[in-house]
Amino acid sequence: MAAGYDCDSRFIAAHYQPATLIDLALSRGIDSHSLLRGCELFYEDIARGQARISPRQFLTLIGNAERLLGAADSSFLFGQRLLPGHYGEASHALLHALDLQQALDHLCRFRAVLSPLLRPYLLCDDQQVHLYWLDSCGNGTQQRFVLEAGMTAVVSMARRLSGEPLPWRFHLAHPQPREVEQYWVHLGEQLRFDQPLNRMSLPREYLHRRWPHASSTAGGVAQQGGQAQLEALGWAASFLDQLHDHLREHIRTPLNLERVALAFGISPSSFKRRLQKHGTHFQEQLDLVRKHVAIHLYQTKGYTNEEVAAYLRFNDTTNFRRSFKRWTGLVPSSLRQLL
C-alpha cells in the first residue's frame, strides 16, 4: 500500500490555499508576522512561490487567522475564494467540468491539491447525492472552520459554474452556533445541527445538468495535468483517508490494530504512534467507519436493525444498539426519524 501523507508532511503549496487565507486576513488589516506566528514560515517564502507547508502548519495558520480576524464570517469568506481556485491543472479540471457529477468527481480525485485537510466523500442513492466530509489530518479545534470553508467552497463553485443557486441541504455534526445567520447567508436555510455526520445533499437530478461554459477538450487535458500534479506530490490521499478506505472495504471481516498495521506494512507500535500523531486511535477510526456504513445501510438500503447488526458482524442486536448509541448519541429508531 502506497504511503499517504501525514499531518506533518510538507506538500501543500503555500501560495495556493494558505495564501488565499493570508490575503483575506491582510485585506482586513491583520499583520503578516502575527498571522504566521508558529507556522515556521515567512511571508517572503510564500511570495516566492516555492514554500511547501504541512497540514499542521496550515492548521496553525487557520487558528491564527480565526483568532486575529475575530469575525463569524471568516470561514465562509475563505471558502468562497477556494474553488475552483488557482492551483494548476487540478483547478482547471474543475473549471471545465461538464456538470456537477464531474466536478465532484474531480474534487474527490484531486483532493490532495484541492482539499488537503478535509476529504469530500461522494455517495448517491436513488433520489439524492450526498457529499460527506471527513477529517483527513486530525484537524482538532480547527475542524469547524475547515468544514464551513469546504462546504461554502462547493456551494460557491457550483453556483458559479452552473449559473444558478442549487438547493443544497446540510447536516452538521456540531451544535448550532450563536452566529447562525452566517450559515443562512452563505449556505442557505436548509440546515440541521447536532447530526451524526457532516454532509451536504442535493436532488440527484442536478448531477447531470450540462454546465454552460463546460469544455470537454480543455477539461480532458486538465485532468491529465491534474493527475501529473498528484504524481509529483507522491500521494493522492492522507494516511487517515487510506485507513478509512481500508476499514470500509474490510468492515465485514475481523479487524484489529495488528491486522490493519500488517496491511499497511508497519509494526503495530508504529501504527499506533502514527494514529496518536493525528490525535486519534484505532477504535475511534473503526467506530467512525462503522457509523458511516450503518447510516448508509439505513438510509439507502432500508435495512432493519437486525440486518445492519448482521452486516457489521455484531453477535446480537442489543450489543449493536448499544454501540450505535455510543457512535451517534442516538438509538437507531431516532436516526431513522432524522433521515
XYZ file of C-alpha atoms in Angstrom:
339
model
C 0.000 0.000 0.000
C 1.453 3.377 -1.034
C 2.055 5.711 1.872
C -0.419 8.517 2.457
C 0.529 11.941 3.743
C 0.607 12.746 7.447
C -0.216 15.881 9.390
C 3.492 16.822 9.330
C 4.142 16.063 5.620
C 5.247 19.238 3.842
C 3.479 19.136 0.484
C 0.866 21.935 0.492
C 1.904 24.792 -1.795
C 1.881 27.832 0.486
C 0.944 30.115 -2.438
C -2.258 28.117 -3.054
C -4.950 27.868 -0.351
C -2.797 29.194 2.521
C -2.088 32.351 0.518
C -5.826 32.783 -0.087
C -6.416 32.864 3.658
C -3.430 35.159 4.209
C -4.717 37.634 1.601
C -8.152 37.636 3.265
C -6.540 38.459 6.614
C -4.252 41.118 5.121
C -7.257 42.781 3.468
C -8.724 43.217 6.954
C -5.612 44.836 8.353
C -4.006 41.810 10.045
C -0.223 41.950 10.354
C 1.523 39.138 8.465
C 4.019 38.481 11.277
C 1.213 37.892 13.773
C -0.660 35.792 11.246
C 2.317 33.492 10.593
C 3.424 33.129 14.220
C 4.174 29.490 14.978
C 3.899 28.459 11.301
C 7.675 28.212 10.730
C 7.129 30.345 7.652
C 7.826 33.873 6.440
C 5.659 35.898 4.090
C 8.607 36.274 1.718
C 8.755 32.478 1.379
C 5.137 32.425 0.223
C 5.568 35.322 -2.199
C 8.407 33.470 -3.943
C 6.027 30.603 -4.715
C 8.400 27.865 -3.585
C 7.394 27.115 0.014
C 5.666 23.885 0.985
C 3.936 23.521 4.321
C 2.376 20.647 6.240
C -1.296 20.277 7.221
C -0.222 21.001 10.795
C 1.323 24.326 9.734
C -1.773 25.141 7.692
C -3.966 24.438 10.719
C -1.779 26.727 12.839
C -2.273 29.451 10.220
C -6.033 28.858 10.276
C -6.085 29.070 14.076
C -4.155 32.357 13.985
C -6.410 33.809 11.299
C -9.584 32.796 13.120
C -8.364 34.374 16.352
C -6.999 37.574 14.799
C -9.931 38.176 12.458
C -12.434 37.529 15.243
C -15.359 37.516 12.816
C -18.099 34.922 12.377
C -17.941 35.120 8.581
C -14.193 34.426 8.171
C -14.503 30.730 7.286
C -17.305 31.398 4.808
C -15.439 34.222 3.058
C -12.379 31.997 2.874
C -14.488 29.205 1.391
C -15.915 31.480 -1.308
C -12.360 32.047 -2.570
C -11.238 28.399 -2.589
C -12.749 26.711 -5.668
C -12.037 26.301 -8.495
C -9.001 28.236 -7.262
C -5.650 28.829 -8.930
C -3.953 25.556 -8.093
C -2.712 24.446 -11.501
C -4.285 21.774 -13.671
C -6.472 20.327 -10.902
C -8.254 23.687 -10.700
C -8.528 23.863 -14.490
C -10.199 20.449 -14.482
C -12.818 21.807 -12.062
C -13.293 24.962 -14.111
C -14.019 22.988 -17.286
C -16.200 20.288 -15.682
C -19.162 19.273 -17.820
C -21.598 19.033 -14.912
C -21.833 18.708 -11.132
C -21.098 14.975 -11.203
C -17.793 15.527 -12.978
C -16.885 18.474 -10.757
C -17.473 16.469 -7.569
C -15.546 13.529 -9.021
C -12.602 15.850 -9.722
C -12.823 17.323 -6.231
C -12.622 13.846 -4.689
C -9.915 12.620 -7.058
C -7.638 15.663 -6.725
C -8.373 16.315 -3.064
C -4.694 16.318 -2.045
C -4.405 19.541 -4.081
C -7.942 20.943 -3.805
C -8.911 19.909 -0.250
C -5.855 18.626 1.650
C -7.320 18.975 5.166
C -10.818 17.647 4.649
C -11.873 14.756 2.459
C -15.042 15.034 0.347
C -16.650 11.598 0.000
C -19.428 11.133 -2.558
C -22.325 8.675 -2.204
C -25.581 8.559 -4.156
C -28.909 6.847 -3.641
C -31.916 6.665 -5.955
C -33.028 10.220 -5.256
C -30.189 12.143 -3.613
C -26.483 12.822 -3.950
C -24.646 13.106 -0.636
C -21.241 14.724 -0.181
C -19.763 13.677 3.167
C -16.783 15.430 4.751
C -14.120 13.514 6.682
C -11.176 14.797 8.704
C -8.020 13.949 6.741
C -5.308 15.175 9.080
C -6.524 15.452 12.664
C -7.944 18.967 12.371
C -8.792 19.267 16.064
C -10.194 22.633 17.121
C -9.995 23.948 13.533
C -12.395 21.272 12.229
C -15.468 23.515 12.246
C -13.663 26.351 10.413
C -12.325 23.935 7.794
C -15.750 22.315 7.371
C -17.554 25.641 6.944
C -14.983 26.710 4.366
C -15.176 23.412 2.469
C -18.956 23.373 2.245
C -19.063 27.034 1.229
C -16.432 26.370 -1.448
C -18.589 23.679 -3.086
C -21.760 25.792 -2.895
C -19.978 28.805 -4.388
C -18.273 26.799 -7.134
C -21.489 25.023 -8.157
C -23.408 28.304 -8.277
C -20.719 29.958 -10.373
C -20.238 27.123 -12.871
C -23.903 26.101 -13.190
C -25.152 29.675 -13.390
C -27.811 29.103 -10.735
C -28.112 28.532 -6.972
C -28.653 24.872 -6.118
C -30.993 23.597 -3.356
C -28.388 22.092 -1.024
C -29.350 20.700 2.369
C -26.813 20.488 5.169
C -26.301 18.137 8.104
C -23.641 19.319 10.535
C -22.240 17.422 13.490
C -21.559 20.446 15.701
C -24.195 22.310 17.733
C -25.977 25.306 16.242
C -23.737 28.358 16.749
C -24.948 31.704 18.011
C -23.991 33.269 14.659
C -26.311 31.032 12.636
C -27.123 33.974 10.361
C -23.798 33.426 8.610
C -24.948 29.937 7.637
C -28.185 31.355 6.258
C -26.316 33.932 4.193
C -23.632 31.641 2.783
C -25.229 28.181 2.753
C -28.978 28.747 2.928
C -31.619 27.835 5.479
C -31.825 24.071 4.941
C -29.642 23.318 7.967
C -29.613 20.686 10.685
C -27.111 20.756 13.525
C -26.112 18.097 16.084
C -26.249 15.436 13.376
C -24.327 12.135 13.362
C -22.261 13.072 10.267
C -21.218 16.101 8.243
C -22.794 16.059 4.817
C -24.460 18.195 2.163
C -27.164 16.734 -0.072
C -28.913 17.601 -3.303
C -31.597 16.014 -5.530
C -29.897 13.692 -7.976
C -31.449 15.455 -10.980
C -28.875 18.261 -10.621
C -25.907 15.920 -11.147
C -26.036 15.758 -14.937
C -27.339 19.156 -15.976
C -24.826 20.407 -18.524
C -22.979 23.496 -17.340
C -22.996 26.447 -19.768
C -19.250 27.076 -20.059
C -18.001 23.475 -19.934
C -15.212 22.367 -22.257
C -14.638 18.648 -22.760
C -11.368 19.127 -24.652
C -9.792 21.583 -22.225
C -11.183 19.590 -19.334
C -9.690 16.342 -20.597
C -6.249 17.894 -20.932
C -6.570 19.428 -17.465
C -7.467 16.042 -15.960
C -4.226 14.603 -17.309
C -2.340 17.551 -15.843
C -4.107 17.128 -12.515
C -3.025 13.506 -12.376
C 0.538 14.637 -13.053
C 0.212 17.031 -10.104
C -0.719 14.151 -7.826
C 2.164 12.036 -9.086
C 4.561 14.915 -8.463
C 3.290 15.172 -4.883
C 3.910 11.467 -4.381
C 0.500 10.730 -2.880
C -3.184 11.264 -3.597
C -4.650 10.778 -0.115
C -3.827 11.123 3.545
C -2.986 8.319 5.941
C -6.392 8.739 7.639
C -8.130 8.661 4.238
C -6.377 5.410 3.392
C -7.263 3.941 6.760
C -10.935 4.862 6.285
C -10.975 3.180 2.864
C -9.250 0.044 4.146
C -11.605 -0.310 7.102
C -14.652 0.278 4.938
C -13.524 -2.286 2.374
C -12.925 -4.914 5.073
C -15.671 -3.897 7.509
C -17.276 -7.361 7.363
C -14.080 -9.156 8.379
C -12.429 -9.296 11.813
C -10.467 -6.074 12.283
C -7.946 -5.102 14.907
C -4.920 -2.851 15.092
C -2.443 -5.671 14.479
C -4.110 -6.922 11.289
C -4.536 -3.448 9.843
C -0.952 -2.457 10.705
C 0.229 -5.545 8.817
C -1.831 -4.468 5.777
C -0.135 -1.048 5.941
C 3.271 -2.697 6.156
C 4.303 -1.256 9.523
C 4.556 -2.570 13.068
C 1.571 -2.243 15.432
C 3.530 0.122 17.691
C 4.460 2.389 14.763
C 0.870 2.278 13.507
C -0.403 3.262 16.933
C 2.071 6.167 17.163
C 1.034 7.360 13.717
C -2.585 7.461 14.813
C -1.678 9.276 18.024
C 0.170 11.879 15.983
C -3.146 12.669 14.315
C -4.980 12.922 17.626
C -6.892 9.667 17.242
C -6.717 5.928 17.905
C -7.711 2.720 16.143
C -11.042 2.125 17.887
C -12.166 5.676 17.148
C -11.452 5.235 13.442
C -13.135 1.825 13.342
C -16.224 3.196 15.073
C -16.332 6.114 12.634
C -16.393 3.764 9.656
C -18.995 1.514 11.288
C -21.152 4.575 11.895
C -20.857 5.665 8.247
C -21.693 2.201 6.961
C -24.640 1.761 9.337
C -26.187 5.095 8.395
C -25.697 4.336 4.710
C -27.469 0.975 5.118
C -30.374 2.556 6.980
C -30.731 5.423 4.533
C -30.167 3.848 1.134
C -30.924 0.156 1.661
C -33.727 0.396 4.212
C -32.107 -2.225 6.423
C -33.617 -3.204 9.756
C -31.638 -3.123 13.000
C -31.114 -6.859 12.745
C -29.822 -6.620 9.174
C -27.382 -3.793 9.979
C -26.144 -5.645 13.050
C -25.598 -8.798 10.983
C -23.854 -6.864 8.197
C -21.408 -5.342 10.696
C -20.861 -8.761 12.295
C -22.338 -7.963 15.717
C -23.255 -11.020 17.771
C -26.648 -9.642 18.794
C -28.885 -6.658 18.101
C -28.755 -5.385 21.681
C -24.982 -5.026 21.527
C -25.298 -3.251 18.179
C -27.891 -0.792 19.518
C -25.624 -0.008 22.450
C -22.668 0.609 20.137
C -24.749 2.700 17.746
C -25.864 4.922 20.620
C -22.194 5.385 21.577
C -21.230 6.291 17.998
C -24.046 8.732 17.287
C -25.735 9.688 20.555
C -28.942 8.258 19.063
C -30.814 4.979 19.091
C -31.488 3.598 15.571
C -35.190 4.496 15.682
C -34.331 8.156 16.357
C -31.858 8.150 13.489
C -34.484 6.891 11.044
C -36.738 9.790 12.083
C -33.875 12.227 11.385
C -33.211 10.690 7.981
